[in-house]
Every structure is written in C-alpha cells, then in structure tokens.
Amino acid sequence: MPEKHQDLTSLCLDFANAVGERPERFRHYGDLLAWAAEAGVLNPLDRLHLQTVAERQPEQAAWVLARALALREAVYTVFSAVAAGRPAPAEGLERLNDVLAEALCHQRLEPAEGGYTWGWEGLGDALDSPLWPVARSAAELLTSDRLPRVRECDSPTCNWLFLDYSKNHSRRWCSMSSCGNRAKARRHYQRLRGEGVSDADGR
C-alpha cells in the first residue's frame, strides 16, 4: 500500500514541480512508479507489483499515465494561482476533485502509536493508486493554515512551488543554493555592466 510521505502537505508540490521539466520526467508508467517510490508513498514490493500489472495491461497503464499528467498540471495551476493571489482555475479544481473522490474511497483509519492515522486499502491492481496520496495531499494543503505559505520561485527560469517557512515570510526562491545564487549573480553582473556603461559614457 502507499506509504507515508514525510510531509503530506508538501507531497503535492513535489509532484507539481515536475511540470515543465525537459526532457519530460513521466514518459512511461514506470517513471510514475519511480517518482512515487522516491517520494516515499510506494514501497518496493508494491512498486514491483504495479509494474508487473502495467506490463500485462499496457493500455490501462498509458491511460493512468495520461491521468497523472493531467493531475500534475491541475495541481500546478491551482497552487500557482494560490501563490499569485488569484482564484484557482475551475478546471484544475475539477480534475483534482475527480481523483480525490476516488482516493477518499480507499482511505481508512488505522491504529498508530498514541492514537490513529489515515491509511489506504484496496491497492490490489489499481494502477492509479500512486495518484491517491497526491490528491489527498493537495486537499490537505488547500484546507490547511499552511496555504498562505505557498510560493512560486521568483527565478524566470524556474516554476517550482514551495512552502515558505522563513521568519518574515519573504522567501523568494525554491532554493538559495541554486535559483537564489543565480539571481544574485545576475544582479551582480548587471551592476558591473551598468557601471561599465557609465564609465564608458563619461570618458
């Protein structure tokens, strides 16, 4: 069954951040399984089982892959709108709700240390089961007090979404070590170039 992501509310953003990657990350159904395993929502045995099922049902696997791409685009458009302070597009919410409705049918309460937690049932041969935690994650984030923390990277060459946990809620880049440093380097270059132009004009 799908395993637990370390932070359920950020799982959907991790999924959406594959939008726009070149080459396309999800070219085959197996790529979706690989992502789910890396994200911690699919254990090795279930990944192997679903891969075997996909090989027996290639048309169904292709349909699920197309559905995954549509969900990924929907999640991105919804949270990109949230980050920009715009209403979420109706089409994106509709696609998200379609997958969410199916996902909720497979949720159940399970005993956990100190209480109870949400689990999943009915995985079986369901090739679209890796999408269930993504839809649940998006719903959790949209209805949580973390929603105002959703940001989209300020870099013109990046569209990654992230949760801003900075003290003054002013984080601008998905990663300071990548996009942040590149932005600083660009500004530094532009300042130097501007100073060079000024010097040339003054001679």
PDB file of C-alpha atoms in Angstrom:
ATOM      1  CA  MET A   1       0.000   0.000   0.000  1.00  0.00           C
ATOM      2  CA  PRO A   2       1.102   3.606  -0.396  1.00  0.00           C
ATOM      3  CA  GLU A   3       3.462   4.629   2.369  1.00  0.00           C
ATOM      4  CA  LYS A   4       3.565   7.928   4.215  1.00  0.00           C
ATOM      5  CA  HIS A   5       5.367  10.941   2.802  1.00  0.00           C
ATOM      6  CA  GLN A   6       7.383  12.796   5.442  1.00  0.00           C
ATOM      7  CA  ASP A   7       5.228  15.895   4.952  1.00  0.00           C
ATOM      8  CA  LEU A   8       1.830  15.151   3.430  1.00  0.00           C
ATOM      9  CA  THR A   9       1.104  18.790   2.625  1.00  0.00           C
ATOM     10  CA  SER A  10       4.255  19.184   0.532  1.00  0.00           C
ATOM     11  CA  LEU A  11       3.845  15.938  -1.435  1.00  0.00           C
ATOM     12  CA  CYS A  12       1.517  17.554  -3.972  1.00  0.00           C
ATOM     13  CA  LEU A  13       4.004  20.395  -4.545  1.00  0.00           C
ATOM     14  CA  ASP A  14       6.794  17.870  -5.142  1.00  0.00           C
ATOM     15  CA  PHE A  15       4.555  16.211  -7.714  1.00  0.00           C
ATOM     16  CA  ALA A  16       3.661  19.512  -9.393  1.00  0.00           C
ATOM     17  CA  ASN A  17       7.301  20.540  -9.612  1.00  0.00           C
ATOM     18  CA  ALA A  18       7.847  18.025 -12.393  1.00  0.00           C
ATOM     19  CA  VAL A  19       5.778  20.304 -14.662  1.00  0.00           C
ATOM     20  CA  GLY A  20       7.861  21.817 -17.424  1.00  0.00           C
ATOM     21  CA  GLU A  21      10.845  19.513 -16.979  1.00  0.00           C
ATOM     22  CA  ARG A  22      12.701  18.808 -20.201  1.00  0.00           C
ATOM     23  CA  PRO A  23      13.006  16.040 -21.036  1.00  0.00           C
ATOM     24  CA  GLU A  24       9.614  15.064 -19.642  1.00  0.00           C
ATOM     25  CA  ARG A  25      10.100  13.131 -16.413  1.00  0.00           C
ATOM     26  CA  PHE A  26       6.984  10.969 -16.761  1.00  0.00           C
ATOM     27  CA  ARG A  27       7.428   9.404 -20.186  1.00  0.00           C
ATOM     28  CA  HIS A  28       6.294   5.924 -19.144  1.00  0.00           C
ATOM     29  CA  TYR A  29       4.142   4.492 -16.367  1.00  0.00           C
ATOM     30  CA  GLY A  30       7.302   3.136 -14.755  1.00  0.00           C
ATOM     31  CA  ASP A  31       8.528   6.726 -14.344  1.00  0.00           C
ATOM     32  CA  LEU A  32       5.446   7.491 -12.257  1.00  0.00           C
ATOM     33  CA  LEU A  33       6.189   4.481 -10.067  1.00  0.00           C
ATOM     34  CA  ALA A  34       9.799   5.589  -9.695  1.00  0.00           C
ATOM     35  CA  TRP A  35       8.679   9.037  -8.534  1.00  0.00           C
ATOM     36  CA  ALA A  36       6.196   7.533  -6.063  1.00  0.00           C
ATOM     37  CA  ALA A  37       8.898   5.301  -4.622  1.00  0.00           C
ATOM     38  CA  GLU A  38      11.345   8.220  -4.312  1.00  0.00           C
ATOM     39  CA  ALA A  39       8.640  10.328  -2.658  1.00  0.00           C
ATOM     40  CA  GLY A  40       8.024   7.612  -0.072  1.00  0.00           C
ATOM     41  CA  VAL A  41       4.412   6.844  -0.984  1.00  0.00           C
ATOM     42  CA  LEU A  42       5.033   3.442  -2.576  1.00  0.00           C
ATOM     43  CA  ASN A  43       7.034   0.610  -1.078  1.00  0.00           C
ATOM     44  CA  PRO A  44       9.335  -1.592  -3.206  1.00  0.00           C
ATOM     45  CA  LEU A  45       7.019  -4.612  -3.236  1.00  0.00           C
ATOM     46  CA  ASP A  46       4.004  -2.613  -4.374  1.00  0.00           C
ATOM     47  CA  ARG A  47       6.102  -0.835  -6.976  1.00  0.00           C
ATOM     48  CA  LEU A  48       7.210  -4.163  -8.417  1.00  0.00           C
ATOM     49  CA  HIS A  49       3.644  -5.495  -8.353  1.00  0.00           C
ATOM     50  CA  LEU A  50       2.218  -2.455 -10.130  1.00  0.00           C
ATOM     51  CA  GLN A  51       4.976  -2.588 -12.726  1.00  0.00           C
ATOM     52  CA  THR A  52       4.053  -6.220 -13.429  1.00  0.00           C
ATOM     53  CA  VAL A  53       0.370  -5.293 -13.716  1.00  0.00           C
ATOM     54  CA  ALA A  54       1.255  -2.430 -16.076  1.00  0.00           C
ATOM     55  CA  GLU A  55       3.167  -4.806 -18.340  1.00  0.00           C
ATOM     56  CA  ARG A  56       0.054  -7.005 -18.535  1.00  0.00           C
ATOM     57  CA  GLN A  57      -2.242  -4.016 -19.096  1.00  0.00           C
ATOM     58  CA  PRO A  58      -0.293  -1.540 -21.261  1.00  0.00           C
ATOM     59  CA  GLU A  59      -3.380   0.352 -22.441  1.00  0.00           C
ATOM     60  CA  GLN A  60      -4.594   0.885 -18.873  1.00  0.00           C
ATOM     61  CA  ALA A  61      -1.098   1.949 -17.830  1.00  0.00           C
ATOM     62  CA  ALA A  62      -0.999   4.500 -20.650  1.00  0.00           C
ATOM     63  CA  TRP A  63      -4.403   5.829 -19.557  1.00  0.00           C
ATOM     64  CA  VAL A  64      -3.208   6.209 -15.963  1.00  0.00           C
ATOM     65  CA  LEU A  65      -0.065   7.986 -17.126  1.00  0.00           C
ATOM     66  CA  ALA A  66      -2.196  10.475 -19.079  1.00  0.00           C
ATOM     67  CA  ARG A  67      -4.347  10.945 -15.989  1.00  0.00           C
ATOM     68  CA  ALA A  68      -1.217  11.540 -13.893  1.00  0.00           C
ATOM     69  CA  LEU A  69      -0.015  14.227 -16.294  1.00  0.00           C
ATOM     70  CA  ALA A  70      -3.432  15.908 -16.175  1.00  0.00           C
ATOM     71  CA  LEU A  71      -3.441  15.787 -12.359  1.00  0.00           C
ATOM     72  CA  ARG A  72       0.082  17.183 -12.221  1.00  0.00           C
ATOM     73  CA  GLU A  73      -0.924  20.105 -14.453  1.00  0.00           C
ATOM     74  CA  ALA A  74      -4.053  20.677 -12.359  1.00  0.00           C
ATOM     75  CA  VAL A  75      -2.145  20.715  -9.079  1.00  0.00           C
ATOM     76  CA  TYR A  76       0.394  23.121 -10.533  1.00  0.00           C
ATOM     77  CA  THR A  77      -2.199  25.545 -11.923  1.00  0.00           C
ATOM     78  CA  VAL A  78      -4.169  25.536  -8.664  1.00  0.00           C
ATOM     79  CA  PHE A  79      -1.199  26.250  -6.407  1.00  0.00           C
ATOM     80  CA  SER A  80       0.461  28.632  -8.850  1.00  0.00           C
ATOM     81  CA  ALA A  81      -2.749  30.666  -8.707  1.00  0.00           C
ATOM     82  CA  VAL A  82      -2.748  30.476  -4.913  1.00  0.00           C
ATOM     83  CA  ALA A  83       0.859  31.711  -4.794  1.00  0.00           C
ATOM     84  CA  ALA A  84      -0.053  34.656  -7.034  1.00  0.00           C
ATOM     85  CA  GLY A  85      -3.144  35.533  -5.017  1.00  0.00           C
ATOM     86  CA  ARG A  86      -5.509  34.547  -7.832  1.00  0.00           C
ATOM     87  CA  PRO A  87      -8.575  32.288  -7.649  1.00  0.00           C
ATOM     88  CA  ALA A  88      -7.752  28.703  -8.546  1.00  0.00           C
ATOM     89  CA  PRO A  89      -8.940  27.763 -12.061  1.00  0.00           C
ATOM     90  CA  ALA A  90     -12.187  25.806 -12.022  1.00  0.00           C
ATOM     91  CA  GLU A  91     -10.870  23.194 -14.451  1.00  0.00           C
ATOM     92  CA  GLY A  92      -7.888  22.478 -12.232  1.00  0.00           C
ATOM     93  CA  LEU A  93     -10.080  22.058  -9.154  1.00  0.00           C
ATOM     94  CA  GLU A  94     -12.433  19.795 -11.083  1.00  0.00           C
ATOM     95  CA  ARG A  95      -9.607  17.496 -12.159  1.00  0.00           C
ATOM     96  CA  LEU A  96      -8.264  17.430  -8.625  1.00  0.00           C
ATOM     97  CA  ASN A  97     -11.694  16.597  -7.219  1.00  0.00           C
ATOM     98  CA  ASP A  98     -12.114  13.738  -9.698  1.00  0.00           C
ATOM     99  CA  VAL A  99      -9.008  11.976  -8.394  1.00  0.00           C
ATOM    100  CA  LEU A 100      -9.744  12.971  -4.799  1.00  0.00           C
ATOM    101  CA  ALA A 101     -13.184  11.376  -4.910  1.00  0.00           C
ATOM    102  CA  GLU A 102     -11.640   8.053  -5.886  1.00  0.00           C
ATOM    103  CA  ALA A 103      -8.798   8.402  -3.379  1.00  0.00           C
ATOM    104  CA  LEU A 104     -11.145   9.004  -0.448  1.00  0.00           C
ATOM    105  CA  CYS A 105     -12.949   5.756  -1.237  1.00  0.00           C
ATOM    106  CA  HIS A 106      -9.741   3.934  -0.364  1.00  0.00           C
ATOM    107  CA  GLN A 107      -8.910   5.742   2.890  1.00  0.00           C
ATOM    108  CA  ARG A 108      -9.374   4.078   6.237  1.00  0.00           C
ATOM    109  CA  LEU A 109      -8.456   4.715   9.854  1.00  0.00           C
ATOM    110  CA  GLU A 110      -5.670   2.570  11.287  1.00  0.00           C
ATOM    111  CA  PRO A 111      -4.230   2.261  14.801  1.00  0.00           C
ATOM    112  CA  ALA A 112      -0.991   4.161  15.297  1.00  0.00           C
ATOM    113  CA  GLU A 113       1.310   4.919  18.190  1.00  0.00           C
ATOM    114  CA  GLY A 114      -0.640   7.093  20.582  1.00  0.00           C
ATOM    115  CA  GLY A 115      -3.837   7.074  18.533  1.00  0.00           C
ATOM    116  CA  TYR A 116      -4.944   6.593  14.939  1.00  0.00           C
ATOM    117  CA  THR A 117      -3.873   7.630  11.478  1.00  0.00           C
ATOM    118  CA  TRP A 118      -5.125   7.522   7.899  1.00  0.00           C
ATOM    119  CA  GLY A 119      -4.159   4.513   5.826  1.00  0.00           C
ATOM    120  CA  TRP A 120      -5.034   3.068   2.412  1.00  0.00           C
ATOM    121  CA  GLU A 121      -6.851  -0.051   1.340  1.00  0.00           C
ATOM    122  CA  GLY A 122      -7.822  -1.611  -1.949  1.00  0.00           C
ATOM    123  CA  LEU A 123      -4.480  -1.116  -3.687  1.00  0.00           C
ATOM    124  CA  GLY A 124      -4.530  -4.502  -5.403  1.00  0.00           C
ATOM    125  CA  ASP A 125      -4.017  -3.987  -9.132  1.00  0.00           C
ATOM    126  CA  ALA A 126      -5.094  -0.320  -9.104  1.00  0.00           C
ATOM    127  CA  LEU A 127      -2.545   1.280 -11.398  1.00  0.00           C
ATOM    128  CA  ASP A 128      -3.693   4.763 -10.413  1.00  0.00           C
ATOM    129  CA  SER A 129      -3.098   4.202  -6.675  1.00  0.00           C
ATOM    130  CA  PRO A 130       0.114   6.329  -6.686  1.00  0.00           C
ATOM    131  CA  LEU A 131      -2.135   9.308  -7.502  1.00  0.00           C
ATOM    132  CA  TRP A 132      -4.306   8.898  -4.395  1.00  0.00           C
ATOM    133  CA  PRO A 133      -1.811  10.340  -1.873  1.00  0.00           C
ATOM    134  CA  VAL A 134      -1.134  13.250  -4.245  1.00  0.00           C
ATOM    135  CA  ALA A 135      -4.811  14.197  -4.395  1.00  0.00           C
ATOM    136  CA  ARG A 136      -5.176  13.798  -0.629  1.00  0.00           C
ATOM    137  CA  SER A 137      -2.080  15.959  -0.112  1.00  0.00           C
ATOM    138  CA  ALA A 138      -3.457  18.741  -2.317  1.00  0.00           C
ATOM    139  CA  ALA A 139      -6.756  18.684  -0.415  1.00  0.00           C
ATOM    140  CA  GLU A 140      -4.945  18.797   2.922  1.00  0.00           C
ATOM    141  CA  LEU A 141      -2.852  21.780   1.851  1.00  0.00           C
ATOM    142  CA  LEU A 142      -5.763  23.696   0.316  1.00  0.00           C
ATOM    143  CA  THR A 143      -7.734  23.377   3.559  1.00  0.00           C
ATOM    144  CA  SER A 144      -4.844  23.974   5.976  1.00  0.00           C
ATOM    145  CA  ASP A 145      -3.391  27.072   7.613  1.00  0.00           C
ATOM    146  CA  ARG A 146      -0.236  26.481   5.542  1.00  0.00           C
ATOM    147  CA  LEU A 147      -1.923  27.603   2.334  1.00  0.00           C
ATOM    148  CA  PRO A 148      -0.751  31.257   2.657  1.00  0.00           C
ATOM    149  CA  ARG A 149       2.822  29.922   2.751  1.00  0.00           C
ATOM    150  CA  VAL A 150       2.665  28.548  -0.804  1.00  0.00           C
ATOM    151  CA  ARG A 151       5.122  30.358  -3.057  1.00  0.00           C
ATOM    152  CA  GLU A 152       6.349  30.056  -6.632  1.00  0.00           C
ATOM    153  CA  CYS A 153      10.051  30.521  -7.309  1.00  0.00           C
ATOM    154  CA  ASP A 154      10.922  34.068  -8.410  1.00  0.00           C
ATOM    155  CA  SER A 155      13.502  32.874 -10.913  1.00  0.00           C
ATOM    156  CA  PRO A 156      12.379  33.479 -14.526  1.00  0.00           C
ATOM    157  CA  THR A 157      13.799  30.079 -15.476  1.00  0.00           C
ATOM    158  CA  CYS A 158      12.081  28.129 -12.685  1.00  0.00           C
ATOM    159  CA  ASN A 159       8.457  27.482 -11.801  1.00  0.00           C
ATOM    160  CA  TRP A 160       8.908  25.337  -8.698  1.00  0.00           C
ATOM    161  CA  LEU A 161       6.404  25.643  -5.875  1.00  0.00           C
ATOM    162  CA  PHE A 162       7.397  25.541  -2.223  1.00  0.00           C
ATOM    163  CA  LEU A 163       6.231  26.318   1.312  1.00  0.00           C
ATOM    164  CA  ASP A 164       7.772  29.449   2.789  1.00  0.00           C
ATOM    165  CA  TYR A 165       8.778  28.867   6.410  1.00  0.00           C
ATOM    166  CA  SER A 166      11.058  31.897   6.666  1.00  0.00           C
ATOM    167  CA  LYS A 167      10.520  34.100   9.732  1.00  0.00           C
ATOM    168  CA  ASN A 168       9.232  37.108   7.819  1.00  0.00           C
ATOM    169  CA  HIS A 169       7.563  35.052   5.040  1.00  0.00           C
ATOM    170  CA  SER A 170       9.735  36.679   2.385  1.00  0.00           C
ATOM    171  CA  ARG A 171      11.457  33.702   0.791  1.00  0.00           C
ATOM    172  CA  ARG A 172      11.612  34.218  -2.991  1.00  0.00           C
ATOM    173  CA  TRP A 173      13.416  31.180  -4.378  1.00  0.00           C
ATOM    174  CA  CYS A 174      12.822  27.450  -4.236  1.00  0.00           C
ATOM    175  CA  SER A 175      16.466  27.049  -3.211  1.00  0.00           C
ATOM    176  CA  MET A 176      19.015  29.653  -2.202  1.00  0.00           C
ATOM    177  CA  SER A 177      21.824  27.354  -3.317  1.00  0.00           C
ATOM    178  CA  SER A 178      20.527  27.220  -6.900  1.00  0.00           C
ATOM    179  CA  CYS A 179      17.974  29.801  -8.045  1.00  0.00           C
ATOM    180  CA  GLY A 180      18.847  32.266  -5.275  1.00  0.00           C
ATOM    181  CA  ASN A 181      22.551  32.265  -6.052  1.00  0.00           C
ATOM    182  CA  ARG A 182      21.921  32.543  -9.789  1.00  0.00           C
ATOM    183  CA  ALA A 183      19.671  35.558  -9.189  1.00  0.00           C
ATOM    184  CA  LYS A 184      22.377  37.212  -7.070  1.00  0.00           C
ATOM    185  CA  ALA A 185      24.960  36.503  -9.745  1.00  0.00           C
ATOM    186  CA  ARG A 186      22.730  38.062 -12.411  1.00  0.00           C
ATOM    187  CA  ARG A 187      22.198  41.195 -10.329  1.00  0.00           C
ATOM    188  CA  HIS A 188      25.926  41.458  -9.661  1.00  0.00           C
ATOM    189  CA  TYR A 189      26.677  41.124 -13.369  1.00  0.00           C
ATOM    190  CA  GLN A 190      24.056  43.736 -14.242  1.00  0.00           C
ATOM    191  CA  ARG A 191      25.520  46.183 -11.703  1.00  0.00           C
ATOM    192  CA  LEU A 192      29.004  45.692 -13.078  1.00  0.00           C
ATOM    193  CA  ARG A 193      27.720  46.095 -16.615  1.00  0.00           C
ATOM    194  CA  GLY A 194      25.849  49.247 -15.655  1.00  0.00           C
ATOM    195  CA  GLU A 195      28.928  50.711 -14.036  1.00  0.00           C
ATOM    196  CA  GLY A 196      30.950  49.855 -17.138  1.00  0.00           C
ATOM    197  CA  VAL A 197      28.452  51.629 -19.387  1.00  0.00           C
ATOM    198  CA  SER A 198      28.513  54.684 -17.154  1.00  0.00           C
ATOM    199  CA  ASP A 199      32.290  54.822 -17.178  1.00  0.00           C
ATOM    200  CA  ALA A 200      32.386  54.496 -20.940  1.00  0.00           C
ATOM    201  CA  ASP A 201      29.849  57.301 -21.336  1.00  0.00           C
ATOM    202  CA  GLY A 202      31.837  59.554 -19.051  1.00  0.00           C
ATOM    203  CA  ARG A 203      35.088  59.258 -20.968  1.00  0.00           C
TER     204      ARG A 203
END
